[in-house]
Amino acid sequence: MDEVVKMLPASAPVLSETIEANRGEGGTSRVPAADVQKAFPGVRIGSYPYHDGQKFTTRLVLRSRDKQLLAAARSAMDQALKNL
């Protein structure tokens, strides 16, 4: 297996940014995530609801291999959350 791994092409690591939405997933559905996704097709966006022991809340996770693109998408998503 070690020899096979050496033959595989190397690629940039996947980077991620996690945003605590501080609201339930229903409260984040108004976030224009589709617009952010459309504006940044090189970024994958996931929504992960959970219960923090007191309330339901959501984490938004953005992933990309491009550090600058990821930062721009993070900024756009942060702004979208502020505008709710």
N, C-alpha and C. Protein backbone atom coordinates (compact mmCIF):
# COMPACT_ATOMS: atom_id res chain seq x y z
N MET A 1 0.82 -1.18 0.00
CA MET A 1 0.00 0.00 0.00
C MET A 1 0.87 1.25 0.00
N ASP A 2 1.99 1.22 0.69
CA ASP A 2 2.87 2.39 0.72
C ASP A 2 3.36 2.76 -0.67
N GLU A 3 3.60 1.77 -1.52
CA GLU A 3 4.05 2.03 -2.88
C GLU A 3 2.93 2.62 -3.75
N VAL A 4 1.72 2.18 -3.53
CA VAL A 4 0.58 2.71 -4.28
C VAL A 4 0.36 4.18 -3.92
N VAL A 5 0.46 4.50 -2.67
CA VAL A 5 0.26 5.89 -2.22
C VAL A 5 1.26 6.81 -2.91
N LYS A 6 2.48 6.37 -3.11
CA LYS A 6 3.50 7.19 -3.77
C LYS A 6 3.13 7.51 -5.21
N MET A 7 2.34 6.67 -5.84
CA MET A 7 1.97 6.88 -7.24
C MET A 7 0.74 7.77 -7.41
N LEU A 8 0.01 8.01 -6.33
CA LEU A 8 -1.19 8.84 -6.41
C LEU A 8 -0.80 10.31 -6.56
N PRO A 9 -1.54 11.05 -7.39
CA PRO A 9 -1.23 12.47 -7.54
C PRO A 9 -1.53 13.23 -6.25
N ALA A 10 -0.68 14.16 -5.93
CA ALA A 10 -0.90 14.99 -4.75
C ALA A 10 -1.81 16.15 -5.12
N SER A 11 -2.62 16.56 -4.18
CA SER A 11 -3.49 17.70 -4.42
C SER A 11 -3.51 18.57 -3.17
N ALA A 12 -4.04 19.75 -3.32
CA ALA A 12 -4.12 20.67 -2.19
C ALA A 12 -5.09 20.11 -1.15
N PRO A 13 -4.81 20.34 0.11
CA PRO A 13 -5.71 19.84 1.15
C PRO A 13 -7.04 20.60 1.13
N VAL A 14 -8.06 19.95 1.62
CA VAL A 14 -9.35 20.61 1.75
C VAL A 14 -9.33 21.43 3.04
N LEU A 15 -9.63 22.70 2.90
CA LEU A 15 -9.68 23.62 4.04
C LEU A 15 -11.13 23.83 4.43
N SER A 16 -11.37 24.19 5.67
CA SER A 16 -12.75 24.43 6.08
C SER A 16 -12.85 25.60 7.04
N GLU A 17 -14.01 26.20 7.03
CA GLU A 17 -14.39 27.28 7.95
C GLU A 17 -15.72 26.88 8.55
N THR A 18 -15.84 26.98 9.87
CA THR A 18 -17.08 26.66 10.55
C THR A 18 -17.67 27.94 11.12
N ILE A 19 -18.95 28.14 10.84
CA ILE A 19 -19.67 29.32 11.32
C ILE A 19 -20.77 28.85 12.26
N GLU A 20 -20.76 29.36 13.48
CA GLU A 20 -21.85 29.09 14.42
C GLU A 20 -22.97 30.06 14.09
N ALA A 21 -24.08 29.53 13.60
CA ALA A 21 -25.18 30.39 13.17
C ALA A 21 -25.97 30.97 14.35
N ASN A 22 -25.87 30.33 15.51
CA ASN A 22 -26.58 30.78 16.71
C ASN A 22 -28.09 30.86 16.51
N ARG A 23 -28.61 29.96 15.73
CA ARG A 23 -30.06 29.84 15.51
C ARG A 23 -30.31 28.44 14.96
N GLY A 24 -31.53 27.98 15.10
CA GLY A 24 -31.89 26.67 14.58
C GLY A 24 -31.78 26.63 13.07
N GLU A 25 -31.80 25.43 12.53
CA GLU A 25 -31.65 25.30 11.08
C GLU A 25 -32.76 26.03 10.33
N GLY A 26 -33.97 26.04 10.89
CA GLY A 26 -35.06 26.78 10.26
C GLY A 26 -34.75 28.26 10.19
N GLY A 27 -34.02 28.76 11.18
CA GLY A 27 -33.63 30.18 11.18
C GLY A 27 -32.53 30.48 10.20
N THR A 28 -31.83 29.46 9.76
CA THR A 28 -30.76 29.69 8.78
C THR A 28 -31.25 29.44 7.36
N SER A 29 -32.48 28.92 7.24
CA SER A 29 -32.97 28.63 5.89
C SER A 29 -33.18 29.90 5.08
N ARG A 30 -33.34 31.01 5.77
CA ARG A 30 -33.49 32.29 5.07
C ARG A 30 -32.15 32.84 4.61
N VAL A 31 -31.08 32.28 5.14
CA VAL A 31 -29.75 32.71 4.69
C VAL A 31 -29.63 32.38 3.22
N PRO A 32 -29.18 33.31 2.39
CA PRO A 32 -29.07 33.01 0.96
C PRO A 32 -27.88 32.10 0.66
N ALA A 33 -27.86 30.94 1.31
CA ALA A 33 -26.76 29.99 1.10
C ALA A 33 -26.67 29.58 -0.36
N ALA A 34 -27.82 29.46 -1.01
CA ALA A 34 -27.81 29.10 -2.43
C ALA A 34 -27.12 30.19 -3.25
N ASP A 35 -27.34 31.45 -2.87
CA ASP A 35 -26.68 32.55 -3.57
C ASP A 35 -25.17 32.53 -3.32
N VAL A 36 -24.78 32.26 -2.07
CA VAL A 36 -23.34 32.17 -1.76
C VAL A 36 -22.74 30.99 -2.51
N GLN A 37 -23.44 29.87 -2.53
CA GLN A 37 -22.95 28.69 -3.25
C GLN A 37 -22.81 28.99 -4.73
N LYS A 38 -23.78 29.68 -5.30
CA LYS A 38 -23.73 30.02 -6.72
C LYS A 38 -22.58 30.97 -7.02
N ALA A 39 -22.35 31.92 -6.13
CA ALA A 39 -21.27 32.89 -6.32
C ALA A 39 -19.89 32.27 -6.13
N PHE A 40 -19.83 31.18 -5.36
CA PHE A 40 -18.56 30.52 -5.06
C PHE A 40 -18.67 29.02 -5.34
N PRO A 41 -18.73 28.63 -6.62
CA PRO A 41 -18.92 27.21 -6.94
C PRO A 41 -17.78 26.30 -6.47
N GLY A 42 -16.63 26.88 -6.17
CA GLY A 42 -15.50 26.09 -5.68
C GLY A 42 -15.55 25.86 -4.19
N VAL A 43 -16.65 26.27 -3.55
CA VAL A 43 -16.82 26.10 -2.10
C VAL A 43 -18.06 25.23 -1.86
N ARG A 44 -17.90 24.22 -1.04
CA ARG A 44 -19.04 23.38 -0.65
C ARG A 44 -19.56 23.88 0.69
N ILE A 45 -20.87 23.96 0.81
CA ILE A 45 -21.49 24.47 2.04
C ILE A 45 -22.38 23.38 2.63
N GLY A 46 -22.16 23.11 3.91
CA GLY A 46 -22.98 22.14 4.62
C GLY A 46 -23.64 22.80 5.82
N SER A 47 -24.83 22.35 6.15
CA SER A 47 -25.59 22.86 7.28
C SER A 47 -25.78 21.71 8.26
N TYR A 48 -25.37 21.91 9.51
CA TYR A 48 -25.39 20.83 10.50
C TYR A 48 -26.09 21.27 11.77
N PRO A 49 -27.38 20.95 11.90
CA PRO A 49 -28.12 21.31 13.11
C PRO A 49 -27.73 20.39 14.27
N TYR A 50 -27.81 20.94 15.47
CA TYR A 50 -27.54 20.14 16.67
C TYR A 50 -28.17 20.83 17.88
N HIS A 51 -28.23 20.12 18.97
CA HIS A 51 -28.73 20.67 20.23
C HIS A 51 -27.54 20.86 21.15
N ASP A 52 -27.35 22.08 21.64
CA ASP A 52 -26.18 22.38 22.45
C ASP A 52 -26.40 22.14 23.95
N GLY A 53 -27.52 21.49 24.28
CA GLY A 53 -27.84 21.23 25.68
C GLY A 53 -28.89 22.20 26.20
N GLN A 54 -29.04 23.33 25.51
CA GLN A 54 -30.04 24.31 25.90
C GLN A 54 -30.99 24.67 24.76
N LYS A 55 -30.48 24.68 23.56
CA LYS A 55 -31.31 25.07 22.43
C LYS A 55 -30.80 24.41 21.15
N PHE A 56 -31.65 24.43 20.14
CA PHE A 56 -31.23 23.94 18.84
C PHE A 56 -30.48 25.06 18.14
N THR A 57 -29.41 24.71 17.50
CA THR A 57 -28.58 25.68 16.78
C THR A 57 -27.98 24.98 15.56
N THR A 58 -27.23 25.71 14.78
CA THR A 58 -26.72 25.17 13.52
C THR A 58 -25.29 25.63 13.27
N ARG A 59 -24.50 24.72 12.75
CA ARG A 59 -23.17 25.07 12.26
C ARG A 59 -23.21 25.03 10.74
N LEU A 60 -22.66 26.04 10.13
CA LEU A 60 -22.49 26.07 8.68
C LEU A 60 -21.02 25.82 8.42
N VAL A 61 -20.72 24.84 7.59
CA VAL A 61 -19.33 24.50 7.30
C VAL A 61 -19.08 24.74 5.82
N LEU A 62 -18.07 25.54 5.54
CA LEU A 62 -17.66 25.85 4.18
C LEU A 62 -16.35 25.15 3.92
N ARG A 63 -16.22 24.48 2.76
CA ARG A 63 -15.00 23.74 2.44
C ARG A 63 -14.53 24.06 1.02
N SER A 64 -13.22 24.20 0.89
CA SER A 64 -12.62 24.45 -0.42
C SER A 64 -11.13 24.15 -0.36
N ARG A 65 -10.55 23.91 -1.51
CA ARG A 65 -9.10 23.74 -1.60
C ARG A 65 -8.41 25.09 -1.82
N ASP A 66 -9.19 26.12 -2.14
CA ASP A 66 -8.66 27.45 -2.45
C ASP A 66 -8.85 28.36 -1.23
N LYS A 67 -7.76 28.73 -0.59
CA LYS A 67 -7.81 29.51 0.65
C LYS A 67 -8.48 30.86 0.46
N GLN A 68 -8.16 31.56 -0.62
CA GLN A 68 -8.73 32.88 -0.87
C GLN A 68 -10.22 32.80 -1.20
N LEU A 69 -10.59 31.82 -1.98
CA LEU A 69 -12.00 31.62 -2.32
C LEU A 69 -12.80 31.28 -1.06
N LEU A 70 -12.24 30.46 -0.21
CA LEU A 70 -12.89 30.10 1.04
C LEU A 70 -13.10 31.33 1.92
N ALA A 71 -12.08 32.17 2.01
CA ALA A 71 -12.19 33.39 2.82
C ALA A 71 -13.27 34.32 2.27
N ALA A 72 -13.36 34.45 0.97
CA ALA A 72 -14.37 35.31 0.35
C ALA A 72 -15.77 34.75 0.60
N ALA A 73 -15.94 33.44 0.49
CA ALA A 73 -17.23 32.82 0.75
C ALA A 73 -17.62 32.96 2.21
N ARG A 74 -16.65 32.83 3.10
CA ARG A 74 -16.89 33.01 4.54
C ARG A 74 -17.39 34.41 4.82
N SER A 75 -16.75 35.38 4.21
CA SER A 75 -17.15 36.77 4.39
C SER A 75 -18.58 37.00 3.89
N ALA A 76 -18.91 36.44 2.73
CA ALA A 76 -20.25 36.57 2.18
C ALA A 76 -21.29 35.91 3.09
N MET A 77 -20.98 34.75 3.64
CA MET A 77 -21.91 34.06 4.52
C MET A 77 -22.07 34.81 5.84
N ASP A 78 -20.98 35.32 6.38
CA ASP A 78 -21.06 36.13 7.61
C ASP A 78 -21.97 37.33 7.40
N GLN A 79 -21.82 37.98 6.26
CA GLN A 79 -22.65 39.15 5.96
C GLN A 79 -24.11 38.76 5.82
N ALA A 80 -24.37 37.62 5.18
CA ALA A 80 -25.75 37.15 5.02
C ALA A 80 -26.40 36.88 6.39
N LEU A 81 -25.64 36.31 7.31
CA LEU A 81 -26.17 36.05 8.65
C LEU A 81 -26.45 37.34 9.39
N LYS A 82 -25.59 38.33 9.24
CA LYS A 82 -25.80 39.62 9.90
C LYS A 82 -27.05 40.32 9.38
N ASN A 83 -27.40 40.08 8.13
CA ASN A 83 -28.55 40.74 7.51
C ASN A 83 -29.88 40.08 7.84
N LEU A 84 -29.86 39.01 8.61
CA LEU A 84 -31.13 38.34 8.98
C LEU A 84 -31.89 39.15 10.00
